[in-house]
GROMACS .gro file of C-alpha atoms in nm:
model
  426
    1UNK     CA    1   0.757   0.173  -0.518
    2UNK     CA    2   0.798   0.573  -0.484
    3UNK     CA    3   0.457   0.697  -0.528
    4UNK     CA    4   0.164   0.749  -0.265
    5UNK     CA    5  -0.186   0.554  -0.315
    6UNK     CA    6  -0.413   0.826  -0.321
    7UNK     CA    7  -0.802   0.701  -0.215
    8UNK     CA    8  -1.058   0.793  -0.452
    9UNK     CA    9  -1.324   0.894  -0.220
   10UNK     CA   10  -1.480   1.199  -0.482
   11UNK     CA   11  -1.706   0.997  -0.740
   12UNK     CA   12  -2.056   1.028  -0.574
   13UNK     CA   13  -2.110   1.317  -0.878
   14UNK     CA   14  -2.033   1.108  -1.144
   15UNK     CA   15  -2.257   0.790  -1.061
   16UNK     CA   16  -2.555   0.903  -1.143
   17UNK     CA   17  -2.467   0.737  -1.492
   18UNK     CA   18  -2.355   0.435  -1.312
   19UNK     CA   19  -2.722   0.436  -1.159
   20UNK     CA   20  -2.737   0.096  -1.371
   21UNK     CA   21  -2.487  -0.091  -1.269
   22UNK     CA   22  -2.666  -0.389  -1.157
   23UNK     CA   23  -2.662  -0.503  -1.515
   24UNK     CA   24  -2.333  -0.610  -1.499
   25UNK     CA   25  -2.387  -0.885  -1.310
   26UNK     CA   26  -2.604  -0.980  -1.611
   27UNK     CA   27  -2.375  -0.937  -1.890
   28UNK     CA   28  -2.212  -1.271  -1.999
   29UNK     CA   29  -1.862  -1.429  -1.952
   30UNK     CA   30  -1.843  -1.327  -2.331
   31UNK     CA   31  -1.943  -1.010  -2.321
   32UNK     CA   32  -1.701  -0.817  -2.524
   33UNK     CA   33  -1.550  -1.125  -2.710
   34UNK     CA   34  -1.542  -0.983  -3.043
   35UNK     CA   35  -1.437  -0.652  -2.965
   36UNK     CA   36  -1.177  -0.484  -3.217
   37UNK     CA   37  -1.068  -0.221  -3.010
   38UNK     CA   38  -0.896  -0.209  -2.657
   39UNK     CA   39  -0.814   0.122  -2.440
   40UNK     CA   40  -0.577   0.073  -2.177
   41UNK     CA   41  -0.497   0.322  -1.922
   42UNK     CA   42  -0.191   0.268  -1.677
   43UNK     CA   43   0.008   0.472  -1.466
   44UNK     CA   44   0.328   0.654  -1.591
   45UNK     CA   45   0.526   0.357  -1.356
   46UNK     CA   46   0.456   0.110  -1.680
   47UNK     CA   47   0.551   0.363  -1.931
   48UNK     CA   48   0.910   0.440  -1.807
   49UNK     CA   49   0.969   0.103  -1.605
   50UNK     CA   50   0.834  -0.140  -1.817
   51UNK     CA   51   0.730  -0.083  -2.115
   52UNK     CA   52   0.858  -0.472  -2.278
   53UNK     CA   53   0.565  -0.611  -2.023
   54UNK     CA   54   0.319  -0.386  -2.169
   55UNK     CA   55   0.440  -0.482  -2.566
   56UNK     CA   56   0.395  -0.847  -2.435
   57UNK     CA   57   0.064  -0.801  -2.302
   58UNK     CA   58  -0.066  -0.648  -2.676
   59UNK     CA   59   0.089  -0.889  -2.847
   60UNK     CA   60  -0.093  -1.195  -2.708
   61UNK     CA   61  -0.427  -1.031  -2.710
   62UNK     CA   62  -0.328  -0.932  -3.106
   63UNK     CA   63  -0.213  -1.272  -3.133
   64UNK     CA   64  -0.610  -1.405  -3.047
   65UNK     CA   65  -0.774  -1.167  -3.176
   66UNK     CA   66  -0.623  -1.072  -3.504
   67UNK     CA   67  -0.669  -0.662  -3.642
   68UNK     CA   68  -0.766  -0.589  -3.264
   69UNK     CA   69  -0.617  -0.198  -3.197
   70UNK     CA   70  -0.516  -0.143  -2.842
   71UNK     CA   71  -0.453   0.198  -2.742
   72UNK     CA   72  -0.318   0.314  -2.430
   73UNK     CA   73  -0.274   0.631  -2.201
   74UNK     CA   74  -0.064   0.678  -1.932
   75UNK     CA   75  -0.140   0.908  -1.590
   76UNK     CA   76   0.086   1.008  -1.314
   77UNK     CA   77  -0.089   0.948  -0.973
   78UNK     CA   78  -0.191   1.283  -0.871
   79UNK     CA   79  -0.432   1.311  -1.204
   80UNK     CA   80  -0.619   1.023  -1.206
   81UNK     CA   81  -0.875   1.057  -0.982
   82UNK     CA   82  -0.989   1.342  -1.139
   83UNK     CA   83  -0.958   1.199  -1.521
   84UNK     CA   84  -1.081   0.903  -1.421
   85UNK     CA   85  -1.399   1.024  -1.294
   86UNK     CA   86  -1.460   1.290  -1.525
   87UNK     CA   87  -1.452   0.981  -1.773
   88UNK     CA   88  -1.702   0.719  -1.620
   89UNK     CA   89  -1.947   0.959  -1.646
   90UNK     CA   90  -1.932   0.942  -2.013
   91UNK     CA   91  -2.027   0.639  -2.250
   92UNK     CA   92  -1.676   0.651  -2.336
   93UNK     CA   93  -1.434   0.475  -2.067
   94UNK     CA   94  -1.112   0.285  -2.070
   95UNK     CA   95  -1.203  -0.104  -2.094
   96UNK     CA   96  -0.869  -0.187  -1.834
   97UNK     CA   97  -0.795   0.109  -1.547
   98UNK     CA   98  -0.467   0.070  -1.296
   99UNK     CA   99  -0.611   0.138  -0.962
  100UNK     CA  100  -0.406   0.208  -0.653
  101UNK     CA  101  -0.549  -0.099  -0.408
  102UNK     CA  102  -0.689   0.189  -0.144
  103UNK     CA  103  -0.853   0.340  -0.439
  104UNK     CA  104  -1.066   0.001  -0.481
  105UNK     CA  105  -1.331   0.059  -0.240
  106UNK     CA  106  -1.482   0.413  -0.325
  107UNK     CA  107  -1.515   0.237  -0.700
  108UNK     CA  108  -1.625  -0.124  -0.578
  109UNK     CA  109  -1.893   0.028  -0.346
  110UNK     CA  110  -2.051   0.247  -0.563
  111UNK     CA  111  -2.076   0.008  -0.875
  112UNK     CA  112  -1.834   0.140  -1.125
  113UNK     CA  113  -1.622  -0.156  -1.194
  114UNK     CA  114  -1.706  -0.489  -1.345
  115UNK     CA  115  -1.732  -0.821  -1.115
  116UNK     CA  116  -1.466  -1.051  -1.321
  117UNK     CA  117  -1.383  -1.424  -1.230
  118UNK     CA  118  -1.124  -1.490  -1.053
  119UNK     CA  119  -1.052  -1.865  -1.189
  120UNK     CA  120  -0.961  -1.687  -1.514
  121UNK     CA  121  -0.621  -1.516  -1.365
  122UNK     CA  122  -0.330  -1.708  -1.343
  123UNK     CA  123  -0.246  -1.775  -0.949
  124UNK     CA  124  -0.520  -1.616  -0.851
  125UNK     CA  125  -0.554  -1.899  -0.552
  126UNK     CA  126  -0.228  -1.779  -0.404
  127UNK     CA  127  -0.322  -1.394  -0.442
  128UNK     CA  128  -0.137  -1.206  -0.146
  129UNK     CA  129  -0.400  -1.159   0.142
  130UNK     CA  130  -0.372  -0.808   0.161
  131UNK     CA  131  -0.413  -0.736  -0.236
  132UNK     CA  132  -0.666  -0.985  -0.268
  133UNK     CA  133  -0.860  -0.797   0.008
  134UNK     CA  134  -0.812  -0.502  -0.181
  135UNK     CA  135  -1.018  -0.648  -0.483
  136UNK     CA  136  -1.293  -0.757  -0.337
  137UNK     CA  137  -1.629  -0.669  -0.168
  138UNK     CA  138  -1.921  -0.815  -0.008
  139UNK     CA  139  -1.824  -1.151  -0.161
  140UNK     CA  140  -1.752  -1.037  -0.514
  141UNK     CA  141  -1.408  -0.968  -0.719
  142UNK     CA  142  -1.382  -0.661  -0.911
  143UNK     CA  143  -0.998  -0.638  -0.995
  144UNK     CA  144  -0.695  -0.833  -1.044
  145UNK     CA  145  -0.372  -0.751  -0.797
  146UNK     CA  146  -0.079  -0.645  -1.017
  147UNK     CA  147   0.206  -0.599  -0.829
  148UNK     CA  148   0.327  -0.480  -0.446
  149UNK     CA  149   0.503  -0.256  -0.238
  150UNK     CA  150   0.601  -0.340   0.099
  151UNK     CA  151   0.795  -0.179   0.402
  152UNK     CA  152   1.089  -0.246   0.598
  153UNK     CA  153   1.337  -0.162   0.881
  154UNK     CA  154   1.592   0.082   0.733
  155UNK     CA  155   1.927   0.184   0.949
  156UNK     CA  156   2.240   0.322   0.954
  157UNK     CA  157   2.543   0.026   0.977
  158UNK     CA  158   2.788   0.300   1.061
  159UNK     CA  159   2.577   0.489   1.350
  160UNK     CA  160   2.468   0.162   1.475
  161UNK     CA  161   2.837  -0.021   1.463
  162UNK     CA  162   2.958   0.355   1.666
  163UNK     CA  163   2.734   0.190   1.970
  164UNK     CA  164   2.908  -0.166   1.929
  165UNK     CA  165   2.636  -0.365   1.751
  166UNK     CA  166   2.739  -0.576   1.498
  167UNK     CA  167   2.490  -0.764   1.323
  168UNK     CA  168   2.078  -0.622   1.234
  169UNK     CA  169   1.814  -0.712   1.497
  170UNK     CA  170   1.603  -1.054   1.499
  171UNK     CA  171   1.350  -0.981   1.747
  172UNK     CA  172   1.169  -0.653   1.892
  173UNK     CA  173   1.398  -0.690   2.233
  174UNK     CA  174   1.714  -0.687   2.033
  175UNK     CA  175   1.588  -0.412   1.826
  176UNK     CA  176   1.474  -0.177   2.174
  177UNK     CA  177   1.832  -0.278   2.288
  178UNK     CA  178   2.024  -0.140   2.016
  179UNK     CA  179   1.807   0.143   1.989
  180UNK     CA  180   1.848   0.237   2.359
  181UNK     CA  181   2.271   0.226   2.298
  182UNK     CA  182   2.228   0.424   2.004
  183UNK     CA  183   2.024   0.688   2.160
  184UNK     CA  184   2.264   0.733   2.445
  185UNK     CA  185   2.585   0.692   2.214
  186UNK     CA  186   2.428   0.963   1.979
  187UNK     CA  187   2.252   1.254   2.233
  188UNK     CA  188   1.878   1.372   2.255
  189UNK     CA  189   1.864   1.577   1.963
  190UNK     CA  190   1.934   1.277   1.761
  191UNK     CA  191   1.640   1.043   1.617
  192UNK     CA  192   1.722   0.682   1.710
  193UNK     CA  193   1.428   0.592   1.539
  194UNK     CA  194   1.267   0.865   1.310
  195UNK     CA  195   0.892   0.757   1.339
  196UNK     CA  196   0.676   1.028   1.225
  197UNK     CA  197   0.380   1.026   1.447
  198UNK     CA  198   0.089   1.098   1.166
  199UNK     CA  199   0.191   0.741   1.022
  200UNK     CA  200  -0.080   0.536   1.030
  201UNK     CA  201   0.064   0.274   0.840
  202UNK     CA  202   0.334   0.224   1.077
  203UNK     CA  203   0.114   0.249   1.379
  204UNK     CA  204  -0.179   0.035   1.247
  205UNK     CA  205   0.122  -0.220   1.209
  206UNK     CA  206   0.193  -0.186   1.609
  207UNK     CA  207  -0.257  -0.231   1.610
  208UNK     CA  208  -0.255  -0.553   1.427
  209UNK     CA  209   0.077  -0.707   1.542
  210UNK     CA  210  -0.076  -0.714   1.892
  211UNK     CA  211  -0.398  -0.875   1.773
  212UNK     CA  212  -0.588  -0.571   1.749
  213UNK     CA  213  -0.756  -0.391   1.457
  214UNK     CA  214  -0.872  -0.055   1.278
  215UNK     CA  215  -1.282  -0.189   1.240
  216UNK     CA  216  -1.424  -0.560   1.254
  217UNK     CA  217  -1.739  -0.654   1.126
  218UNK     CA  218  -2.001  -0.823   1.319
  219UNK     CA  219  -2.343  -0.941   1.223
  220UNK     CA  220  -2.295  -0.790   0.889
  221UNK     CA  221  -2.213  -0.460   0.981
  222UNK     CA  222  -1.839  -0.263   1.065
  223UNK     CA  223  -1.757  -0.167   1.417
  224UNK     CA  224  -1.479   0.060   1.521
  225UNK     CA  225  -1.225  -0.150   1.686
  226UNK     CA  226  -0.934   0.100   1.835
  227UNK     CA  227  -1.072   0.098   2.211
  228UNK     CA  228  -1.001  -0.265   2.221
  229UNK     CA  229  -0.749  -0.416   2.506
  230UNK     CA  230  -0.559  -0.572   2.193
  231UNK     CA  231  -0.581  -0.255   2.002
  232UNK     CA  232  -0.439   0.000   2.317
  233UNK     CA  233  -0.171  -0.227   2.342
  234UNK     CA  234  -0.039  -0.137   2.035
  235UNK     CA  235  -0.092   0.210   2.031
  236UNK     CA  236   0.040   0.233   2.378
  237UNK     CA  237   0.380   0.055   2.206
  238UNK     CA  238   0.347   0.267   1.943
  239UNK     CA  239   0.380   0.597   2.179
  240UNK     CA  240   0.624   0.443   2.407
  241UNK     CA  241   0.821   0.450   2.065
  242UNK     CA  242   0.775   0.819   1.961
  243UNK     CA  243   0.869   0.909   2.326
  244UNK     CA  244   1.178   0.713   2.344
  245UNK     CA  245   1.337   0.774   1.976
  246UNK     CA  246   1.168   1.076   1.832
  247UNK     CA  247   1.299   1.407   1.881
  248UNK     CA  248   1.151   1.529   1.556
  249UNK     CA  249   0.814   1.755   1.505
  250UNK     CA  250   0.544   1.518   1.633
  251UNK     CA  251   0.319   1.669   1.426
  252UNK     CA  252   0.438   1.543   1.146
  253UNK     CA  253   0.320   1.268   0.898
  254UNK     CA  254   0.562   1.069   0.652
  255UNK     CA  255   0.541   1.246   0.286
  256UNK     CA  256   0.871   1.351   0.322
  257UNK     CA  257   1.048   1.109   0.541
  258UNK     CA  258   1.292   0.953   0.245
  259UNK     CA  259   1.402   1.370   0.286
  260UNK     CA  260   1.437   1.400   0.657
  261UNK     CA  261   1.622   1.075   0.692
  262UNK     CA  262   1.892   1.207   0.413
  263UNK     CA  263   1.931   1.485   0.632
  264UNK     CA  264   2.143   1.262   0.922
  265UNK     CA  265   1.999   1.302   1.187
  266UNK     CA  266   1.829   0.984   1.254
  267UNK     CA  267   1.923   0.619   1.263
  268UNK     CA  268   1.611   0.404   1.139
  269UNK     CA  269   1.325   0.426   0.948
  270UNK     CA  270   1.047   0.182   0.932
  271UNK     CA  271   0.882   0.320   0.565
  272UNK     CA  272   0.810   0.187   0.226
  273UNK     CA  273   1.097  -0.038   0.084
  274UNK     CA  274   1.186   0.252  -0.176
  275UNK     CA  275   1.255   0.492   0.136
  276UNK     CA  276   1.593   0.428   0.214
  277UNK     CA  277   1.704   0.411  -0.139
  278UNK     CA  278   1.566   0.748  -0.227
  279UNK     CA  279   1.751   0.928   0.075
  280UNK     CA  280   2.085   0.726   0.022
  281UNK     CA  281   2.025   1.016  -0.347
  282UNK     CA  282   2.307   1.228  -0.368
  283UNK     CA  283   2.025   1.515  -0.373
  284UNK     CA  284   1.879   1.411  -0.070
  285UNK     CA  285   2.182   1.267   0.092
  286UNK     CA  286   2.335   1.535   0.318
  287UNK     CA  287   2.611   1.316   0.450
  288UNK     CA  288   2.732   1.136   0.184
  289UNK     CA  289   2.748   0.866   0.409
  290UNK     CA  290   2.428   0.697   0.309
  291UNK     CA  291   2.471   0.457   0.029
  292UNK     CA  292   2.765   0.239   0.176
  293UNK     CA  293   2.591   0.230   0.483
  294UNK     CA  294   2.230   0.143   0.483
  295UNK     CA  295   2.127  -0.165   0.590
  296UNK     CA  296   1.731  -0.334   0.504
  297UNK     CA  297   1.604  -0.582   0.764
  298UNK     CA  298   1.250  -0.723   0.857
  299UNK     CA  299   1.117  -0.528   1.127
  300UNK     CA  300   1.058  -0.733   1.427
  301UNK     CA  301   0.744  -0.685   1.605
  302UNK     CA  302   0.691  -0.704   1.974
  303UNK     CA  303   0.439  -1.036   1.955
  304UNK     CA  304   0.788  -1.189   1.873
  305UNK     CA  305   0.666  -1.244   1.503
  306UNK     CA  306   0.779  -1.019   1.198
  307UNK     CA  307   0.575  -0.697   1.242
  308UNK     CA  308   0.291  -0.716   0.961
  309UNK     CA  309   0.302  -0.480   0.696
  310UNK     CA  310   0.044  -0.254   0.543
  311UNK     CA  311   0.071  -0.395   0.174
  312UNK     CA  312   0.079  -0.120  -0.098
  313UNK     CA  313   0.036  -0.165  -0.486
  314UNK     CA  314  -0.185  -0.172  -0.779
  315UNK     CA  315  -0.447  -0.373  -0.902
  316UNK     CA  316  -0.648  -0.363  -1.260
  317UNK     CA  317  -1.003  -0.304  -1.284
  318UNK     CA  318  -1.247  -0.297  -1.538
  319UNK     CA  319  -1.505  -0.056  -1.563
  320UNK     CA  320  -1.846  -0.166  -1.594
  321UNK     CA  321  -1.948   0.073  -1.888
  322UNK     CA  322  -1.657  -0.092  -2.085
  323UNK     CA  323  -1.753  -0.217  -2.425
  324UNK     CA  324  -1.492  -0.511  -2.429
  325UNK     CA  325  -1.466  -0.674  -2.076
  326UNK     CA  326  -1.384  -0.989  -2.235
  327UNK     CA  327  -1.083  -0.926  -2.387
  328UNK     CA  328  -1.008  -0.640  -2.130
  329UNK     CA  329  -0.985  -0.962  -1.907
  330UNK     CA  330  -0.767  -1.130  -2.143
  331UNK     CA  331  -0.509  -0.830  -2.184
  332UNK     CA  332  -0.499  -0.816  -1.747
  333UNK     CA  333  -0.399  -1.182  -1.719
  334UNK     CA  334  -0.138  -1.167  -2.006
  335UNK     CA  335   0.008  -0.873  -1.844
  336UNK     CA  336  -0.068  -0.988  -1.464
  337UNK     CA  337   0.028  -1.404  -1.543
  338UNK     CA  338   0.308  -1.606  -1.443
  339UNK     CA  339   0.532  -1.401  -1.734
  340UNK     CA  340   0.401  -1.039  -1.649
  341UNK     CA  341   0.516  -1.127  -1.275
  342UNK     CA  342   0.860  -1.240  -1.386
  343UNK     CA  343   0.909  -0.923  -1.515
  344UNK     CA  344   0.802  -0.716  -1.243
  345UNK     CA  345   0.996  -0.894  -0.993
  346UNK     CA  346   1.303  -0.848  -1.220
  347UNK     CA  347   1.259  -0.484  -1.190
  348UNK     CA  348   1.227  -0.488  -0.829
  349UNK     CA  349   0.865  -0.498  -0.784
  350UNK     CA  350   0.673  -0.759  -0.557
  351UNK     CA  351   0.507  -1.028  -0.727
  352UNK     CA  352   0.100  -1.047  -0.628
  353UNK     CA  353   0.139  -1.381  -0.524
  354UNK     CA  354   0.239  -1.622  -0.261
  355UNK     CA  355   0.398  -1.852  -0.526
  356UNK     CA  356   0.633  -1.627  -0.680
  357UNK     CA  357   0.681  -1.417  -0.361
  358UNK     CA  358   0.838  -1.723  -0.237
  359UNK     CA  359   1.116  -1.738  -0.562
  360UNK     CA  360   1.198  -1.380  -0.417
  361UNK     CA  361   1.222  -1.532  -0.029
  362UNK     CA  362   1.505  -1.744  -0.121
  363UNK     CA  363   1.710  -1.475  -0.326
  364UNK     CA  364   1.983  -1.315  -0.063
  365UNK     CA  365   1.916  -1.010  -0.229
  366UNK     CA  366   1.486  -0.995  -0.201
  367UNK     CA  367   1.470  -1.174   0.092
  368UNK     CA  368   1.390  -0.925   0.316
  369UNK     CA  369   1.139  -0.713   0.125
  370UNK     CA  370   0.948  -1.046   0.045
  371UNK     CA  371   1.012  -1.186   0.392
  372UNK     CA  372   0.860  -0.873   0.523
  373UNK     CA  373   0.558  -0.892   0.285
  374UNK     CA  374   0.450  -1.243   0.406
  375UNK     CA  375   0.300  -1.071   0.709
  376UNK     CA  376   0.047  -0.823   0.581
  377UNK     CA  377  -0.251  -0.625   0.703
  378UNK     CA  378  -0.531  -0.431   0.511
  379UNK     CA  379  -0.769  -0.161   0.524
  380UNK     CA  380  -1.149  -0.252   0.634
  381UNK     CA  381  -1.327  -0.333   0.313
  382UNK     CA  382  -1.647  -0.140   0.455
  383UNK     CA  383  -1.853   0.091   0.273
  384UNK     CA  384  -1.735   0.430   0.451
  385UNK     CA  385  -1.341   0.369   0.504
  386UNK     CA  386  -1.339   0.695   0.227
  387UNK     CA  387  -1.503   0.872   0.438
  388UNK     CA  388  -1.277   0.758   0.743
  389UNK     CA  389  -0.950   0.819   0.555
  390UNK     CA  390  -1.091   1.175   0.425
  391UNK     CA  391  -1.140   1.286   0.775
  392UNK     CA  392  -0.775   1.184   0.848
  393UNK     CA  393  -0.957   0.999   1.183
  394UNK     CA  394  -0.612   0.813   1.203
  395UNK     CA  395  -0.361   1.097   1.158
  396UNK     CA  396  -0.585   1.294   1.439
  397UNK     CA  397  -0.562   1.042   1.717
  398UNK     CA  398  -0.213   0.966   1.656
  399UNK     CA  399  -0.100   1.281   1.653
  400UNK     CA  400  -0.293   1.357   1.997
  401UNK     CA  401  -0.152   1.071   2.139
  402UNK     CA  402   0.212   1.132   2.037
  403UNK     CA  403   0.172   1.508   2.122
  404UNK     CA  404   0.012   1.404   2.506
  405UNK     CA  405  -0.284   1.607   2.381
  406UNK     CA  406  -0.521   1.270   2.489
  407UNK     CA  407  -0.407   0.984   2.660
  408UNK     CA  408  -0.416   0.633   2.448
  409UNK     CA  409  -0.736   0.554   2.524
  410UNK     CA  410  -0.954   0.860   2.498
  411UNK     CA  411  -0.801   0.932   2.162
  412UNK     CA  412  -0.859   0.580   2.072
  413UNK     CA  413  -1.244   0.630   2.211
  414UNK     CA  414  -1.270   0.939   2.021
  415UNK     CA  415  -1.181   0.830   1.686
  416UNK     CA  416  -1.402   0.489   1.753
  417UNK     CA  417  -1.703   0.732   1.785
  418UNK     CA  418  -1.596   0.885   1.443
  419UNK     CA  419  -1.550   0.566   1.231
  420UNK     CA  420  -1.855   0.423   1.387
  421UNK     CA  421  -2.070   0.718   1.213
  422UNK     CA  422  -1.945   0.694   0.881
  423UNK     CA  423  -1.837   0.345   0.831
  424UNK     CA  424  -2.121   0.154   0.727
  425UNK     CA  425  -2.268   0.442   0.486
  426UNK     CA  426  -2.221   0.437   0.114
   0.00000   0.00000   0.00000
């Protein structure tokens, strides 16, 4: 999935006119039953990708409600935030949004979406954990998951058969060993594992594989969770990493990664599933050596279990001014059901359930994205993670630990003491 989930963290302005939104909890299952029009807003993804989904979707809602007009309008990612708020603070506002899942919260937490039923979506017992986290707050569900992204290990065959290994690494030991031979074989100015150190994803993966965490919450509020013995652990893996295999800027985050990686100079890549892919490009690919020889795998982790995954994607949301919730609910579980997921895993997406992710499992050729997915992580669901990820808390620490500006832990106590302030305030 080559796009970046932007959080919405800038609609305090517009919810003055969402003052009300309490009385959504009052409106009816039916509200918005006999609605005759439908406005549908989805990301540009659906528009090129997969448009015959989207034709499907109308035509069972038109099918229901006969002389229903559904309109739709399509966004790229960069320009939604903005349209979308500049819209909710008018009476006139899409009745089904496509949200980015770390765009949830901001919306969730300040009452702009609609609670819907979960019972109502098909599989929505066997939701992914990390999606269905993404959906819902203090006890309530306010979206339906629509599809994922996940990430995986990404190397060169050719670099790593040059150092005499022959088959992908199983377990974290392996993986350090063939890393180590690589890194010899190839020189110091090579990247045996490109690892940009402003990656949270990748080193909140390190956090949770060694049974730590980013916040917990305790006695109903959120506590900052990074100075824990469980949590050090992994960042102190996570920096042994960047000082073994990175030679690259440690300043650096992972926007461009997909561009550095075409560039040669660096064996693996532990990145969105798309990542590889996109560098293997003949525009990005400076080698030419790229698309024979890149090789996916599930990235071990050191607890000896499949590292877990921060799981990207979308979900769909309605918005609590909406007009036509009912059907709007209708249209998202035609489009999101067991047909809609068919067709997004035919196009290479990740299904947004457990059920279907398991169809994928057993194909040789999705095994290992949906292998990978099976082990998941997700963001706290607390009131003030906007806040957190506006500050770029993460980025900072990691990049003072990866630069030896701070040692593990007092970068780890640091940003604690900044979470902790902001956290728990909407």
């Amino acid at each position: 999935m080559k796009r970046k989930l932007i959080a919405a963290i800038g609609i305090a302005g517009i919810m003055v006119s969402v003052a009300a939104c309490g009385d959504s909890d009052k409106k009816s299952d039916n509200a918005g039953a006999d609605a005759k029009e439908l406005t549908v807003w989805l990301t540009v993804d659906a528009q090129n990708n997969w448009p015959d989904l989207v034709k499907a979707a109308d035509a069972a809602i038109k099918k229901k409600h006969p002389g229903i007009k559904i309109n739709h309008e399509y966004y790229g990612w960069p320009d939604k935030p903005a349209k979308l708020d500049a819209v909710l603070a008018t009476d006139k506002v899409p009745d089904v949004v496509e949200m980015g899942n770390t765009e949830m919260l901001s919306y969730m937490v300040k009452g702009a979406l609609a609670p819907v039923d979960p019972a109502k979506f098909e599989n929505s017992d066997q939701w992914l954990d990390g999606l269905k986290a993404s959906v819902t707050y203090e006890g309530k569900t306010y979206g339906v998951p629509y599809y994922a992204g996940g990430r995986v290990a990404t190397w060169r065959t050719d670099i790593a058969k040059a150092s005499g290994i022959k088959a992908a690494p199983k377990t974290y030991d392996e993986l350090t060993g063939d890393l180590d031979k690589i890194q010899k074989k190839q020189g110091d100015k090579f990247n045996a594992w490109y690892q940009p150190t402003r990656d949270w994803y990748a080193a909140m993966s390190f956090v949770y594989d060694a049974g730590g965490s980013i916040a917990k919450e305790e006695g109903g509020k959120w506590v900052a969770n990074l100075s824990s013995a469980e949590s050090q652990k992994g960042l102190d893996e996570f920096k042994n990493v960047i000082d073994k295999y990175m030679h690259g800027d440690k300043t650096k985050d992972e926007s461009d990664r997909y561009i550095v990686y075409g560039q040669g100079k660096s064996d693996l890549i532990f990145g969105a599933a798309w990542e590889g892919a996109t560098s293997a490009d003949p525009k990005n690919d400076k080698t030419g050596k790229l698309k024979d020889n890149l090789e996916n795998f599930v990235m071990p982790g050191p607890s000896g279990k499949a590292m877990p995954v921060f799981l990207g994607g979308s979900d769909l949301a309605v918005p609590v001014k909406s007009d036509a919730q009912a059907v709007a609910g209708e249209w998202i579980n035609a489009f999101t059901g067991a047909k809609g997921q068919a067709g997004l895993m035919a196009k290479g997406n990740l299904p947004n359930n457990k059920k279907d992710l398991a169809t994928m499992k057993a194909d040789p050729k999705t095994e290992v994205p949906a292998t990978a997915a099976e082990s998941n992580w997700f963001v706290p669901m607390a009131p003030g993670w906007g806040a957190v990820e506006k500050a770029q808390v993460l980025q900072t620490m990691l990049q003072e630990i990866g630069t030896g500006k701070k040692s593990v832990a007092d970068a780890a106590k640091d940003a604690d003491a900044k979470i902790d302030k902001v956290i728990n305030t909407k």
